[in-house]
JSON list of C-alpha atoms in Angstrom, two decimals:
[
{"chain": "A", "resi": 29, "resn": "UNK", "atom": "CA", "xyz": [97.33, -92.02, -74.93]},
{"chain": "A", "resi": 30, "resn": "UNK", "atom": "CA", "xyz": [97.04, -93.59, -78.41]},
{"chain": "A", "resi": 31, "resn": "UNK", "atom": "CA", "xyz": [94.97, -92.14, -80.91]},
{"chain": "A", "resi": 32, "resn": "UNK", "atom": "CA", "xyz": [92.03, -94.60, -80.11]},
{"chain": "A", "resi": 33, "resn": "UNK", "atom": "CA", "xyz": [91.54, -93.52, -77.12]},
{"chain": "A", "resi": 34, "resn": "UNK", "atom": "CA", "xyz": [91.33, -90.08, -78.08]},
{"chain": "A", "resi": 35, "resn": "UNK", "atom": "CA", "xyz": [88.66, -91.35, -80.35]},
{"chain": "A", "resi": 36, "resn": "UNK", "atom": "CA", "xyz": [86.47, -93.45, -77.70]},
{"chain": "A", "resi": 37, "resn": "UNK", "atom": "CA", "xyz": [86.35, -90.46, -75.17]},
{"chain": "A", "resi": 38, "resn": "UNK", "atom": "CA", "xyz": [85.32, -88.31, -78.46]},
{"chain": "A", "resi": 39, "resn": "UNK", "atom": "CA", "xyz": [82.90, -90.89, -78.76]},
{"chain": "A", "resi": 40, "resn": "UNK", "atom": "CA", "xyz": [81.71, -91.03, -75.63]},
{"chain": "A", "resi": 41, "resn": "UNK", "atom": "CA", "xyz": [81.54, -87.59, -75.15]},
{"chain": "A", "resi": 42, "resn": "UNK", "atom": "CA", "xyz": [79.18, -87.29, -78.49]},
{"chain": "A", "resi": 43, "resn": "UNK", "atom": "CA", "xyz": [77.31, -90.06, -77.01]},
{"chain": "A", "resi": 44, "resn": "UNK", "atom": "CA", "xyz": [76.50, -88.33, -74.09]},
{"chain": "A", "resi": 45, "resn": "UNK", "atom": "CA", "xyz": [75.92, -85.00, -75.70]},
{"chain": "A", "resi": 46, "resn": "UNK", "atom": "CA", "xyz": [73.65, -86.12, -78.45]},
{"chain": "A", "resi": 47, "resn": "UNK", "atom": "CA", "xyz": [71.27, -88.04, -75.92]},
{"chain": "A", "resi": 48, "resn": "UNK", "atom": "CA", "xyz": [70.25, -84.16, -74.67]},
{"chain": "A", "resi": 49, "resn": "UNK", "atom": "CA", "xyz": [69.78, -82.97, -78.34]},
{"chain": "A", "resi": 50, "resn": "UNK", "atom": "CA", "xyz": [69.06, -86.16, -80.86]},
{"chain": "A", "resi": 51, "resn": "UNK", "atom": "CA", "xyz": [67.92, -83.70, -83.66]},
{"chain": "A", "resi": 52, "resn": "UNK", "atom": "CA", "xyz": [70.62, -81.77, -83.49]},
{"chain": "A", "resi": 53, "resn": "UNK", "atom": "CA", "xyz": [71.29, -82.47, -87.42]},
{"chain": "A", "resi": 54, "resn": "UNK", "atom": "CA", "xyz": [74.24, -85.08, -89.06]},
{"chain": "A", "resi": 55, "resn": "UNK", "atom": "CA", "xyz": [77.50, -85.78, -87.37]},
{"chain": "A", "resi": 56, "resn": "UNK", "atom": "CA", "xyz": [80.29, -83.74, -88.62]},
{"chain": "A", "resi": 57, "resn": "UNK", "atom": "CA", "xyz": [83.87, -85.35, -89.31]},
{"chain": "A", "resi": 58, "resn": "UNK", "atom": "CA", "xyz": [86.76, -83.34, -87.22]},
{"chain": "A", "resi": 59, "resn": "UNK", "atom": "CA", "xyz": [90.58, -83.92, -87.87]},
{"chain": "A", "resi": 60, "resn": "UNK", "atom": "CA", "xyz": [92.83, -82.39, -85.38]},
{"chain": "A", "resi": 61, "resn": "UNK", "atom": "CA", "xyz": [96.62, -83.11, -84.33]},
{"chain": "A", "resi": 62, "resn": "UNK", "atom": "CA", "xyz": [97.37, -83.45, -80.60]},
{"chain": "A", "resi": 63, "resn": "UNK", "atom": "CA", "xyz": [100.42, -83.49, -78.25]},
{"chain": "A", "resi": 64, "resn": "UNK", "atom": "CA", "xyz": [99.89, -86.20, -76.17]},
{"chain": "A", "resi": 65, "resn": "UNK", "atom": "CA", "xyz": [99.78, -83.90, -73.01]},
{"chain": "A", "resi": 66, "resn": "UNK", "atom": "CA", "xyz": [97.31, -82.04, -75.04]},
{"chain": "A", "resi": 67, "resn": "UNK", "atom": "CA", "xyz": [95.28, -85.70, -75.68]},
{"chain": "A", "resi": 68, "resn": "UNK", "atom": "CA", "xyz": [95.11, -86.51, -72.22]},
{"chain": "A", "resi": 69, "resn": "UNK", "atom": "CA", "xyz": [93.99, -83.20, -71.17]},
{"chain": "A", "resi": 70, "resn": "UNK", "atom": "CA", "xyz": [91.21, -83.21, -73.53]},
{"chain": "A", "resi": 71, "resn": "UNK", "atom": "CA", "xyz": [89.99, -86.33, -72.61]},
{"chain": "A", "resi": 72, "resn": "UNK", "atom": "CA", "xyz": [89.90, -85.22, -69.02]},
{"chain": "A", "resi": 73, "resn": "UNK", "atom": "CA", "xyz": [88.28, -81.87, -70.02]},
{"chain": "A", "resi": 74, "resn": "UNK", "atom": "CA", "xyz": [85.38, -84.09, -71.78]},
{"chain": "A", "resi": 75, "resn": "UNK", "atom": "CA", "xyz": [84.72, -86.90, -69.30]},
{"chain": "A", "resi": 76, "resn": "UNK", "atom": "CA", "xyz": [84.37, -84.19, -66.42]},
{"chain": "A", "resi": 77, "resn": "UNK", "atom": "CA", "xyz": [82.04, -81.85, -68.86]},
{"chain": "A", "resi": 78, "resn": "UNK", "atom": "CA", "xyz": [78.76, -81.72, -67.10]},
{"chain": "A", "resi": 79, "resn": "UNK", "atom": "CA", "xyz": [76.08, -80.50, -69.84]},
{"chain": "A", "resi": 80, "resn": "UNK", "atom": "CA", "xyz": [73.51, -78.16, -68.15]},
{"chain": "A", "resi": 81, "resn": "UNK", "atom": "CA", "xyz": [70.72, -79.77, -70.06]},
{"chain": "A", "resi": 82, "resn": "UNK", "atom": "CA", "xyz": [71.39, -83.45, -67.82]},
{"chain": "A", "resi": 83, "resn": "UNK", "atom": "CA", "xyz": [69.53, -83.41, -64.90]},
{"chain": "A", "resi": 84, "resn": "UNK", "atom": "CA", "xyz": [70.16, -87.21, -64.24]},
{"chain": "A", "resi": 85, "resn": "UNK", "atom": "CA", "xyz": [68.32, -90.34, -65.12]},
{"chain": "A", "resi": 86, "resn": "UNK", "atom": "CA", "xyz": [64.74, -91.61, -64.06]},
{"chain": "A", "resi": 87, "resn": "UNK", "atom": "CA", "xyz": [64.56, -92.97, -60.42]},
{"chain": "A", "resi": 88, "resn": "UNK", "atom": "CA", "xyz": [61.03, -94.57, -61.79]},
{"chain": "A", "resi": 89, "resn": "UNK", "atom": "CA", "xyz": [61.74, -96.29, -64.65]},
{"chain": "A", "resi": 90, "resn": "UNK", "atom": "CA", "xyz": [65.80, -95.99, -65.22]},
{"chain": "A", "resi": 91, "resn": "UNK", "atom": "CA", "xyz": [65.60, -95.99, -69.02]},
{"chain": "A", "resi": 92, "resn": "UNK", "atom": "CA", "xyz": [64.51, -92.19, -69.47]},
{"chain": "A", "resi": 93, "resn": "UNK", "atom": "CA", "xyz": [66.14, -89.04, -68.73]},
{"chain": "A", "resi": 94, "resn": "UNK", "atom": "CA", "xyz": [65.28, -86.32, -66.47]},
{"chain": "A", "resi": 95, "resn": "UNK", "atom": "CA", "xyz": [63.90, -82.67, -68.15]},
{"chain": "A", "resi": 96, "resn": "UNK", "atom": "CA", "xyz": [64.02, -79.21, -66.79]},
{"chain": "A", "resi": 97, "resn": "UNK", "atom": "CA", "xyz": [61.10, -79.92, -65.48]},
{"chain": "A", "resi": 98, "resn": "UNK", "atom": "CA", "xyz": [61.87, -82.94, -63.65]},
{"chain": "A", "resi": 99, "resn": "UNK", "atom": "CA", "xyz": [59.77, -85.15, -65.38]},
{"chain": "A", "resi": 100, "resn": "UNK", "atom": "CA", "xyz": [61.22, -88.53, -67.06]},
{"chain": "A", "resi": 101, "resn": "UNK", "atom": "CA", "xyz": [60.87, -88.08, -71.25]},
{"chain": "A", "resi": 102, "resn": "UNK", "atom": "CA", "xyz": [60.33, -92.02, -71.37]},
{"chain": "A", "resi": 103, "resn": "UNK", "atom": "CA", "xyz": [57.75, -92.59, -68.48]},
{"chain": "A", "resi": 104, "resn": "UNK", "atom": "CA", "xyz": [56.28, -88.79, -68.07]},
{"chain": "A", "resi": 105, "resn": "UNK", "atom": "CA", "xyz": [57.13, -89.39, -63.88]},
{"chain": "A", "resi": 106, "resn": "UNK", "atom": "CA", "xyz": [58.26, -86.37, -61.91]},
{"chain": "A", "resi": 107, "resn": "UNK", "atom": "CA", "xyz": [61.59, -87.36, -60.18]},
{"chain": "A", "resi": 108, "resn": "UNK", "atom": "CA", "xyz": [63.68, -87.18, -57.22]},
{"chain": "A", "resi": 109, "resn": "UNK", "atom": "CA", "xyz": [62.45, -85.56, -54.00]},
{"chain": "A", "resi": 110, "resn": "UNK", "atom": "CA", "xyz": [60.04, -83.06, -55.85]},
{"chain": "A", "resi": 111, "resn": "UNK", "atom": "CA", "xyz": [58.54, -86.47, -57.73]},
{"chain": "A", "resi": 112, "resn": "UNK", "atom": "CA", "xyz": [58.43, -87.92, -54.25]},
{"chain": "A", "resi": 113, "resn": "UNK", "atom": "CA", "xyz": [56.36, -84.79, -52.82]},
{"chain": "A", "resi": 114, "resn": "UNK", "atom": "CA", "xyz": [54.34, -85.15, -56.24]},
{"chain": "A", "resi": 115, "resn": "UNK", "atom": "CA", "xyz": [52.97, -88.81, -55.47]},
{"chain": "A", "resi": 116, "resn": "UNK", "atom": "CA", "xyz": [52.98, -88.32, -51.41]},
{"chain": "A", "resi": 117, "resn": "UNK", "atom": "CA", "xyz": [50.62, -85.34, -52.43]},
{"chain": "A", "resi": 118, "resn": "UNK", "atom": "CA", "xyz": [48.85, -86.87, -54.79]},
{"chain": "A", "resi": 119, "resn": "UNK", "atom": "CA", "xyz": [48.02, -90.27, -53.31]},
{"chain": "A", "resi": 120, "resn": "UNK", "atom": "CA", "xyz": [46.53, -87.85, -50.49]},
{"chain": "A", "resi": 121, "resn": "UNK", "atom": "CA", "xyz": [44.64, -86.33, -52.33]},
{"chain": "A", "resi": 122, "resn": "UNK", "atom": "CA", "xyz": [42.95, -89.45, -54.22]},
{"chain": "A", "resi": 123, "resn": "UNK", "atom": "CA", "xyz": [42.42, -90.96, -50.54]},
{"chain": "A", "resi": 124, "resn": "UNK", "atom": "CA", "xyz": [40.03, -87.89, -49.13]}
]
């Protein structure tokens, strides 16, 4: 692994990270010397990181992410089966 692809997986990783937390302040600059056994494994470690805070992206719309609450932040939709449920229940409900 060459030290631009430690870089793009650092990247990537940041990427991913600040999409959950976009005020999360002004990126910091980080210097650190690797092994290359210690490169790979940190890339490895970082594309399988799973932030608790992701709970997918929007079956509705596919632009917007997916809150606690599983509600899209772009198109305010509840999603997945419980979004389902949601508009079954609700399209019910505006037919009676």
């Amino acid at each position: 692994m060459v030290p631009s692809d430690v870089q793009a997986v650092l990247e990537e990783f940041a990427a991913r990270i600040d999409a959950l937390a976009p005020a999360s302040g002004p990126p910091l600059t980080v210097a650190v010397s690797l092994s290359p056994a210690a490169a790979e494994a940190l890339a490895e470690a970082l594309r399988s990181y799973h932030d608790p805070r992701d709970h997918g992206r929007c079956g509705s719309c596919d632009t917007g992410l997916v809150d606690e609450t599983f509600t899209c932040t772009s198109c305010g939709q509840p999603a997945g089966l419980f979004g389902q449920l949601v508009r079954e229940r609700l399209a019910r409900h505006r037919a009676d």
